[in-house]
PDB file of C-alpha atoms and ligand atoms in Angstrom:
ATOM      1  CA  MET A   1       0.000   0.000   0.000  1.00  0.00           C
ATOM      2  CA  ARG A   2       1.408   3.385  -0.994  1.00  0.00           C
ATOM      3  CA  ALA A   3      -0.515   5.595   1.440  1.00  0.00           C
ATOM      4  CA  GLN A   4       0.976   5.465   4.928  1.00  0.00           C
ATOM      5  CA  ALA A   5      -2.079   6.999   6.535  1.00  0.00           C
ATOM      6  CA  LEU A   6      -5.367   5.243   6.051  1.00  0.00           C
ATOM      7  CA  ILE A   7      -8.458   7.127   7.209  1.00  0.00           C
ATOM      8  CA  PHE A   8     -11.816   5.521   7.975  1.00  0.00           C
ATOM      9  CA  LEU A   9     -14.798   7.806   7.421  1.00  0.00           C
ATOM     10  CA  GLY A  10     -18.422   6.955   8.118  1.00  0.00           C
ATOM     11  CA  ALA A  11     -21.323   7.713  10.420  1.00  0.00           C
ATOM     12  CA  PRO A  12     -21.396   6.303  13.961  1.00  0.00           C
ATOM     13  CA  GLY A  13     -22.200   2.600  13.591  1.00  0.00           C
ATOM     14  CA  ALA A  14     -20.942   2.389  10.007  1.00  0.00           C
ATOM     15  CA  GLY A  15     -18.343  -0.202  10.996  1.00  0.00           C
ATOM     16  CA  LYS A  16     -15.202   1.967  11.059  1.00  0.00           C
ATOM     17  CA  GLY A  17     -13.821   0.246  14.149  1.00  0.00           C
ATOM     18  CA  THR A  18     -14.587  -3.267  12.869  1.00  0.00           C
ATOM     19  CA  GLN A  19     -12.970  -2.683   9.475  1.00  0.00           C
ATOM     20  CA  ALA A  20     -10.051  -0.644  10.867  1.00  0.00           C
ATOM     21  CA  ARG A  21      -9.293  -3.515  13.232  1.00  0.00           C
ATOM     22  CA  GLU A  22      -9.216  -6.091  10.395  1.00  0.00           C
ATOM     23  CA  VAL A  23      -7.160  -3.857   8.131  1.00  0.00           C
ATOM     24  CA  SER A  24      -4.702  -3.113  10.923  1.00  0.00           C
ATOM     25  CA  LYS A  25      -4.199  -6.870  11.534  1.00  0.00           C
ATOM     26  CA  GLU A  26      -3.877  -7.697   7.828  1.00  0.00           C
ATOM     27  CA  LEU A  27      -1.508  -4.858   6.942  1.00  0.00           C
ATOM     28  CA  GLY A  28       0.497  -5.018  10.185  1.00  0.00           C
ATOM     29  CA  ILE A  29       0.055  -1.340  11.027  1.00  0.00           C
ATOM     30  CA  PRO A  30      -1.556   0.053  14.213  1.00  0.00           C
ATOM     31  CA  GLN A  31      -5.165   1.119  14.515  1.00  0.00           C
ATOM     32  CA  ILE A  32      -5.368   4.569  16.047  1.00  0.00           C
ATOM     33  CA  SER A  33      -8.864   5.133  17.371  1.00  0.00           C
ATOM     34  CA  THR A  34      -9.486   8.533  18.931  1.00  0.00           C
ATOM     35  CA  GLY A  35     -12.732   7.206  20.468  1.00  0.00           C
ATOM     36  CA  ASP A  36     -10.852   4.333  22.176  1.00  0.00           C
ATOM     37  CA  MET A  37      -8.095   6.672  23.394  1.00  0.00           C
ATOM     38  CA  LEU A  38     -10.667   9.116  24.788  1.00  0.00           C
ATOM     39  CA  ARG A  39     -12.645   6.307  26.497  1.00  0.00           C
ATOM     40  CA  GLU A  40      -9.395   5.087  28.072  1.00  0.00           C
ATOM     41  CA  ALA A  41      -8.679   8.619  29.360  1.00  0.00           C
ATOM     42  CA  VAL A  42     -12.226   8.829  30.766  1.00  0.00           C
ATOM     43  CA  LYS A  43     -11.772   5.463  32.531  1.00  0.00           C
ATOM     44  CA  LYS A  44      -8.483   6.585  34.071  1.00  0.00           C
ATOM     45  CA  GLY A  45      -9.957   9.944  35.089  1.00  0.00           C
ATOM     46  CA  THR A  46      -7.084  11.947  33.583  1.00  0.00           C
ATOM     47  CA  PRO A  47      -7.571  15.718  33.012  1.00  0.00           C
ATOM     48  CA  LEU A  48      -8.060  14.935  29.303  1.00  0.00           C
ATOM     49  CA  GLY A  49     -10.655  12.317  30.224  1.00  0.00           C
ATOM     50  CA  LEU A  50     -12.542  14.713  32.460  1.00  0.00           C
ATOM     51  CA  GLU A  51     -12.643  17.295  29.680  1.00  0.00           C
ATOM     52  CA  ALA A  52     -13.782  14.748  27.075  1.00  0.00           C
ATOM     53  CA  LYS A  53     -16.380  12.943  29.210  1.00  0.00           C
ATOM     54  CA  ARG A  54     -19.110  15.589  29.109  1.00  0.00           C
ATOM     55  CA  LYS A  55     -18.845  16.026  25.350  1.00  0.00           C
ATOM     56  CA  MET A  56     -18.894  12.290  24.701  1.00  0.00           C
ATOM     57  CA  GLU A  57     -21.896  11.735  26.933  1.00  0.00           C
ATOM     58  CA  ALA A  58     -23.726  14.503  25.095  1.00  0.00           C
ATOM     59  CA  GLY A  59     -22.835  12.974  21.711  1.00  0.00           C
ATOM     60  CA  GLU A  60     -20.855  16.074  20.770  1.00  0.00           C
ATOM     61  CA  LEU A  61     -17.356  16.271  19.362  1.00  0.00           C
ATOM     62  CA  VAL A  62     -14.384  16.857  21.627  1.00  0.00           C
ATOM     63  CA  PRO A  63     -12.489  20.089  20.663  1.00  0.00           C
ATOM     64  CA  ASP A  64     -10.149  19.789  17.672  1.00  0.00           C
ATOM     65  CA  GLU A  65      -7.010  20.815  19.566  1.00  0.00           C
ATOM     66  CA  VAL A  66      -7.570  18.062  22.143  1.00  0.00           C
ATOM     67  CA  VAL A  67      -7.941  15.214  19.624  1.00  0.00           C
ATOM     68  CA  CYS A  68      -5.226  16.570  17.288  1.00  0.00           C
ATOM     69  CA  GLY A  69      -2.830  16.588  20.250  1.00  0.00           C
ATOM     70  CA  ILE A  70      -3.465  12.934  21.149  1.00  0.00           C
ATOM     71  CA  VAL A  71      -3.198  11.818  17.512  1.00  0.00           C
ATOM     72  CA  GLU A  72       0.080  13.651  16.967  1.00  0.00           C
ATOM     73  CA  GLU A  73       1.525  12.032  20.077  1.00  0.00           C
ATOM     74  CA  ARG A  74       0.329   8.532  19.078  1.00  0.00           C
ATOM     75  CA  VAL A  75       1.513   8.780  15.447  1.00  0.00           C
ATOM     76  CA  GLY A  76       4.987   9.671  16.721  1.00  0.00           C
ATOM     77  CA  GLN A  77       5.358   6.275  18.443  1.00  0.00           C
ATOM     78  CA  PRO A  78       7.687   3.693  16.837  1.00  0.00           C
ATOM     79  CA  ASP A  79       4.983   1.178  15.832  1.00  0.00           C
ATOM     80  CA  ALA A  80       3.411   3.819  13.547  1.00  0.00           C
ATOM     81  CA  ALA A  81       6.632   4.427  11.610  1.00  0.00           C
ATOM     82  CA  LYS A  82       5.562   2.340   8.592  1.00  0.00           C
ATOM     83  CA  GLY A  83       1.966   3.497   8.533  1.00  0.00           C
ATOM     84  CA  PHE A  84      -1.237   3.614  10.579  1.00  0.00           C
ATOM     85  CA  VAL A  85      -4.999   3.368  10.358  1.00  0.00           C
ATOM     86  CA  LEU A  86      -6.943   6.347  11.687  1.00  0.00           C
ATOM     87  CA  ASP A  87     -10.315   5.259  13.032  1.00  0.00           C
ATOM     88  CA  GLY A  88     -12.739   8.072  13.874  1.00  0.00           C
ATOM     89  CA  PHE A  89     -10.248  10.813  13.006  1.00  0.00           C
ATOM     90  CA  PRO A  90     -10.401  13.289  11.308  1.00  0.00           C
ATOM     91  CA  ARG A  91     -14.001  14.237  12.032  1.00  0.00           C
ATOM     92  CA  THR A  92     -13.948  17.943  11.088  1.00  0.00           C
ATOM     93  CA  ILE A  93     -12.372  19.944   8.258  1.00  0.00           C
ATOM     94  CA  PRO A  94      -9.783  21.545  10.625  1.00  0.00           C
ATOM     95  CA  GLN A  95      -8.806  18.024  11.776  1.00  0.00           C
ATOM     96  CA  ALA A  96      -8.382  16.934   8.128  1.00  0.00           C
ATOM     97  CA  GLN A  97      -6.216  19.984   7.483  1.00  0.00           C
ATOM     98  CA  PHE A  98      -4.207  19.059  10.565  1.00  0.00           C
ATOM     99  CA  VAL A  99      -3.630  15.537   9.141  1.00  0.00           C
ATOM    100  CA  ASP A 100      -2.455  17.029   5.830  1.00  0.00           C
ATOM    101  CA  ALA A 101      -0.027  19.361   7.594  1.00  0.00           C
ATOM    102  CA  MET A 102       1.237  16.600   9.897  1.00  0.00           C
ATOM    103  CA  LEU A 103       1.867  14.171   7.007  1.00  0.00           C
ATOM    104  CA  GLU A 104       3.607  16.875   5.025  1.00  0.00           C
ATOM    105  CA  ARG A 105       5.790  17.884   7.971  1.00  0.00           C
ATOM    106  CA  LYS A 106       6.800  14.255   8.467  1.00  0.00           C
ATOM    107  CA  GLY A 107       7.269  13.679   4.695  1.00  0.00           C
ATOM    108  CA  ARG A 108       4.727  10.844   4.711  1.00  0.00           C
ATOM    109  CA  GLY A 109       2.749  11.486   1.519  1.00  0.00           C
ATOM    110  CA  ASN A 110      -0.999  11.680   0.920  1.00  0.00           C
ATOM    111  CA  PRO A 111      -3.530   9.777   3.049  1.00  0.00           C
ATOM    112  CA  LEU A 112      -6.184   7.475   1.591  1.00  0.00           C
ATOM    113  CA  ALA A 113      -9.715   7.882   2.960  1.00  0.00           C
ATOM    114  CA  VAL A 114     -12.139   4.945   2.986  1.00  0.00           C
ATOM    115  CA  ASN A 115     -15.753   6.045   3.306  1.00  0.00           C
ATOM    116  CA  ILE A 116     -18.131   3.381   4.651  1.00  0.00           C
ATOM    117  CA  ARG A 117     -21.644   4.234   3.454  1.00  0.00           C
ATOM    118  CA  VAL A 118     -24.540   2.813   5.493  1.00  0.00           C
ATOM    119  CA  ASP A 119     -28.313   3.450   5.483  1.00  0.00           C
ATOM    120  CA  GLU A 120     -29.633   5.172   8.609  1.00  0.00           C
ATOM    121  CA  ASP A 121     -31.938   2.308   9.712  1.00  0.00           C
ATOM    122  CA  VAL A 122     -28.967  -0.087   9.623  1.00  0.00           C
ATOM    123  CA  LEU A 123     -26.862   2.401  11.636  1.00  0.00           C
ATOM    124  CA  LEU A 124     -29.436   2.542  14.413  1.00  0.00           C
ATOM    125  CA  LYS A 125     -29.627  -1.265  14.718  1.00  0.00           C
ATOM    126  CA  ARG A 126     -25.849  -1.514  14.747  1.00  0.00           C
ATOM    127  CA  LEU A 127     -25.480   1.110  17.472  1.00  0.00           C
ATOM    128  CA  THR A 128     -28.211  -0.166  19.776  1.00  0.00           C
ATOM    129  CA  GLY A 129     -27.018  -3.790  19.375  1.00  0.00           C
ATOM    130  CA  ARG A 130     -23.295  -3.127  19.726  1.00  0.00           C
ATOM    131  CA  ARG A 131     -21.363  -4.885  22.508  1.00  0.00           C
ATOM    132  CA  THR A 132     -17.590  -4.651  22.976  1.00  0.00           C
ATOM    133  CA  CYS A 133     -15.285  -7.088  24.791  1.00  0.00           C
ATOM    134  CA  SER A 134     -13.841  -5.437  27.901  1.00  0.00           C
ATOM    135  CA  VAL A 135     -10.624  -7.457  27.466  1.00  0.00           C
ATOM    136  CA  CYS A 136      -9.695  -7.602  23.750  1.00  0.00           C
ATOM    137  CA  GLY A 137     -11.987  -4.965  22.216  1.00  0.00           C
ATOM    138  CA  GLU A 138     -13.688  -7.420  19.813  1.00  0.00           C
ATOM    139  CA  ILE A 139     -16.981  -5.948  18.571  1.00  0.00           C
ATOM    140  CA  TYR A 140     -20.231  -7.984  18.529  1.00  0.00           C
ATOM    141  CA  ASN A 141     -23.829  -7.130  17.703  1.00  0.00           C
ATOM    142  CA  VAL A 142     -26.785  -8.773  19.431  1.00  0.00           C
ATOM    143  CA  HIS A 143     -28.852  -8.527  16.212  1.00  0.00           C
ATOM    144  CA  PHE A 144     -26.298  -9.369  13.505  1.00  0.00           C
ATOM    145  CA  ASN A 145     -23.259 -10.987  15.089  1.00  0.00           C
ATOM    146  CA  PRO A 146     -24.085 -12.310  18.570  1.00  0.00           C
ATOM    147  CA  PRO A 147     -21.503 -14.060  20.756  1.00  0.00           C
ATOM    148  CA  ARG A 148     -21.970 -17.821  21.337  1.00  0.00           C
ATOM    149  CA  VAL A 149     -22.763 -17.158  25.020  1.00  0.00           C
ATOM    150  CA  ASP A 150     -24.799 -14.078  25.865  1.00  0.00           C
ATOM    151  CA  GLY A 151     -22.607 -11.268  27.259  1.00  0.00           C
ATOM    152  CA  ILE A 152     -19.317 -13.196  26.931  1.00  0.00           C
ATOM    153  CA  CYS A 153     -16.548 -12.797  24.336  1.00  0.00           C
ATOM    154  CA  ASP A 154     -16.015 -15.929  22.159  1.00  0.00           C
ATOM    155  CA  LYS A 155     -12.274 -15.291  21.993  1.00  0.00           C
ATOM    156  CA  ASP A 156     -11.224 -14.785  25.611  1.00  0.00           C
ATOM    157  CA  GLY A 157     -14.306 -15.057  27.820  1.00  0.00           C
ATOM    158  CA  GLY A 158     -14.173 -11.311  28.583  1.00  0.00           C
ATOM    159  CA  LYS A 159     -17.342  -9.540  29.665  1.00  0.00           C
ATOM    160  CA  LEU A 160     -19.146  -7.733  26.829  1.00  0.00           C
ATOM    161  CA  LEU A 161     -20.033  -4.120  27.576  1.00  0.00           C
ATOM    162  CA  GLU A 162     -22.409  -1.636  26.017  1.00  0.00           C
ATOM    163  CA  ARG A 163     -20.906   1.781  25.316  1.00  0.00           C
ATOM    164  CA  ALA A 164     -22.222   4.616  27.496  1.00  0.00           C
ATOM    165  CA  ASP A 165     -22.982   6.712  24.401  1.00  0.00           C
ATOM    166  CA  ASP A 166     -24.943   3.959  22.587  1.00  0.00           C
ATOM    167  CA  ASN A 167     -28.288   5.135  23.981  1.00  0.00           C
ATOM    168  CA  GLU A 168     -31.034   6.669  21.874  1.00  0.00           C
ATOM    169  CA  THR A 169     -30.670  10.328  22.913  1.00  0.00           C
ATOM    170  CA  THR A 170     -26.899  10.366  22.526  1.00  0.00           C
ATOM    171  CA  ILE A 171     -27.049   8.397  19.274  1.00  0.00           C
ATOM    172  CA  ARG A 172     -29.356  11.020  17.778  1.00  0.00           C
ATOM    173  CA  GLN A 173     -26.935  13.783  18.750  1.00  0.00           C
ATOM    174  CA  ARG A 174     -23.943  11.860  17.373  1.00  0.00           C
ATOM    175  CA  LEU A 175     -25.722  11.520  14.032  1.00  0.00           C
ATOM    176  CA  VAL A 176     -26.347  15.298  14.000  1.00  0.00           C
ATOM    177  CA  ALA A 177     -22.647  15.925  14.714  1.00  0.00           C
ATOM    178  CA  TYR A 178     -21.761  13.506  11.909  1.00  0.00           C
ATOM    179  CA  ASN A 179     -24.079  15.161   9.378  1.00  0.00           C
ATOM    180  CA  ASN A 180     -23.009  18.718  10.231  1.00  0.00           C
ATOM    181  CA  GLN A 181     -19.321  18.377  10.956  1.00  0.00           C
ATOM    182  CA  THR A 182     -17.980  15.121   9.543  1.00  0.00           C
ATOM    183  CA  SER A 183     -19.861  14.363   6.314  1.00  0.00           C
ATOM    184  CA  PRO A 184     -18.226  17.367   4.502  1.00  0.00           C
ATOM    185  CA  LEU A 185     -14.987  15.357   4.697  1.00  0.00           C
ATOM    186  CA  ILE A 186     -16.300  13.018   2.005  1.00  0.00           C
ATOM    187  CA  ASP A 187     -16.161  15.850  -0.536  1.00  0.00           C
ATOM    188  CA  TYR A 188     -12.890  17.107   0.922  1.00  0.00           C
ATOM    189  CA  TYR A 189     -11.161  13.819   0.048  1.00  0.00           C
ATOM    190  CA  ARG A 190     -13.156  13.241  -3.149  1.00  0.00           C
ATOM    191  CA  LYS A 191     -11.944  16.567  -4.556  1.00  0.00           C
ATOM    192  CA  LYS A 192      -8.366  15.571  -3.774  1.00  0.00           C
ATOM    193  CA  LYS A 193      -8.965  12.168  -5.442  1.00  0.00           C
ATOM    194  CA  LEU A 194      -8.042  10.427  -2.212  1.00  0.00           C
ATOM    195  CA  LEU A 195     -11.407   8.752  -1.547  1.00  0.00           C
ATOM    196  CA  HIS A 196     -12.426   5.093  -1.781  1.00  0.00           C
ATOM    197  CA  GLU A 197     -16.103   4.277  -1.116  1.00  0.00           C
ATOM    198  CA  VAL A 198     -17.463   0.975   0.168  1.00  0.00           C
ATOM    199  CA  ASN A 199     -20.991  -0.321   0.699  1.00  0.00           C
ATOM    200  CA  GLY A 200     -21.198  -0.622   4.472  1.00  0.00           C
ATOM    201  CA  ASN A 201     -24.663  -2.233   4.432  1.00  0.00           C
ATOM    202  CA  LEU A 202     -22.992  -5.571   3.661  1.00  0.00           C
ATOM    203  CA  GLU A 203     -21.811  -8.034   6.307  1.00  0.00           C
ATOM    204  CA  PRO A 204     -18.468  -7.074   7.920  1.00  0.00           C
ATOM    205  CA  ASP A 205     -16.726 -10.151   6.440  1.00  0.00           C
ATOM    206  CA  GLN A 206     -17.966  -9.364   2.954  1.00  0.00           C
ATOM    207  CA  ILE A 207     -16.713  -5.773   3.223  1.00  0.00           C
ATOM    208  CA  ALA A 208     -13.293  -6.868   4.463  1.00  0.00           C
ATOM    209  CA  ARG A 209     -12.952  -9.498   1.707  1.00  0.00           C
ATOM    210  CA  THR A 210     -12.955  -6.838  -1.007  1.00  0.00           C
ATOM    211  CA  LEU A 211     -11.497  -3.936   0.953  1.00  0.00           C
ATOM    212  CA  ILE A 212      -8.301  -5.649   2.137  1.00  0.00           C
ATOM    213  CA  PRO A 213      -7.094  -6.822  -1.310  1.00  0.00           C
ATOM    214  CA  PHE A 214      -7.939  -3.357  -2.664  1.00  0.00           C
ATOM    215  CA  LEU A 215      -5.825  -1.680   0.021  1.00  0.00           C
ATOM    216  CA  LYS A 216      -2.957  -4.108  -0.443  1.00  0.00           C
ATOM    217  CA  GLY A 217      -2.877  -3.214  -4.147  1.00  0.00           C
ATOM    218  CA  ALA A 218      -3.581   0.520  -3.702  1.00  0.00           C
TER     219      ALA A 218
HETATM  220  P1  AMP B 301     -16.161   6.865  18.401  1.00  0.00           P
HETATM  221  O1  AMP B 301     -15.680   5.774  19.280  1.00  0.00           O
HETATM  222  O2  AMP B 301     -15.253   7.101  17.226  1.00  0.00           O
HETATM  223  O3  AMP B 301     -17.601   6.706  17.992  1.00  0.00           O
HETATM  224  O4  AMP B 301     -16.098   8.220  19.278  1.00  0.00           O
HETATM  225  C1  AMP B 301     -16.862   8.377  20.463  1.00  0.00           C
HETATM  226  C2  AMP B 301     -16.912   9.850  20.858  1.00  0.00           C
HETATM  227  O5  AMP B 301     -15.587  10.329  21.108  1.00  0.00           O
HETATM  228  C3  AMP B 301     -17.484  10.794  19.820  1.00  0.00           C
HETATM  229  O6  AMP B 301     -18.901  10.836  19.855  1.00  0.00           O
HETATM  230  C4  AMP B 301     -16.833  12.105  20.230  1.00  0.00           C
HETATM  231  O7  AMP B 301     -17.468  12.663  21.360  1.00  0.00           O
HETATM  232  C5  AMP B 301     -15.448  11.666  20.647  1.00  0.00           C
HETATM  233  N1  AMP B 301     -14.507  11.661  19.494  1.00  0.00           N
HETATM  234  C6  AMP B 301     -13.886  10.569  18.939  1.00  0.00           C
HETATM  235  N2  AMP B 301     -13.106  10.930  17.918  1.00  0.00           N
HETATM  236  C7  AMP B 301     -13.226  12.276  17.798  1.00  0.00           C
HETATM  237  C8  AMP B 301     -12.689  13.241  16.910  1.00  0.00           C
HETATM  238  N3  AMP B 301     -11.870  12.896  15.907  1.00  0.00           N
HETATM  239  N4  AMP B 301     -13.035  14.532  17.109  1.00  0.00           N
HETATM  240  C9  AMP B 301     -13.846  14.913  18.117  1.00  0.00           C
HETATM  241  N5  AMP B 301     -14.409  14.059  18.964  1.00  0.00           N
HETATM  242  C10 AMP B 301     -14.114  12.745  18.824  1.00  0.00           C
END
């Protein structure tokens, strides 16, 4: 793959995390999820976590300078030297401009953005049914991809948790934030000819089966 920075775009529930995880494993480059890093900070109760918590619970975006700071720090770590998958970042035009400037400064070429398109009724089912393993982070869905034993991860027996922001009120607000602030990024990357679109209504396995060979050859 020529692009060192792979960006996953898509509404909440589109499957960014699921696909980014697969791609990261297959290409041997780290998955950098701003949502996961922020949730970790919230759990630890760090100053960053305290600042982010209220916004996340309200379904609003955390300020650009906060997320740009944590991404810059993470991308500078040795395991990201050959490339990385950005999951849930950028989410605003200023964040996308920050990525461009950062890649240029580091001499790392253009990013490639993968947009996962999903119908809104599918998004809602994915978000309300989502469960995540508290140990390994594997993502399940009680409607589409249930674990063998209710509430328990198939891989390591970890407890499956529901995200605090996967409730109806917050979901609605997250979709508003996506439509207003994040969806303009599709055109941003399309105009630069750095966009690849996939049909996210398909099963996760089906998406990965065509996406991964495409990325390996891109
Ligand atoms: P996610 O796990 O990607 O769905 O993110 C969960 C929440 O974390 C979002 O609803 C935002 O409140 C916050 N967040 C994650 N990534 C970003 C970002 N790039 N910019 C601003 N807020 C973010």
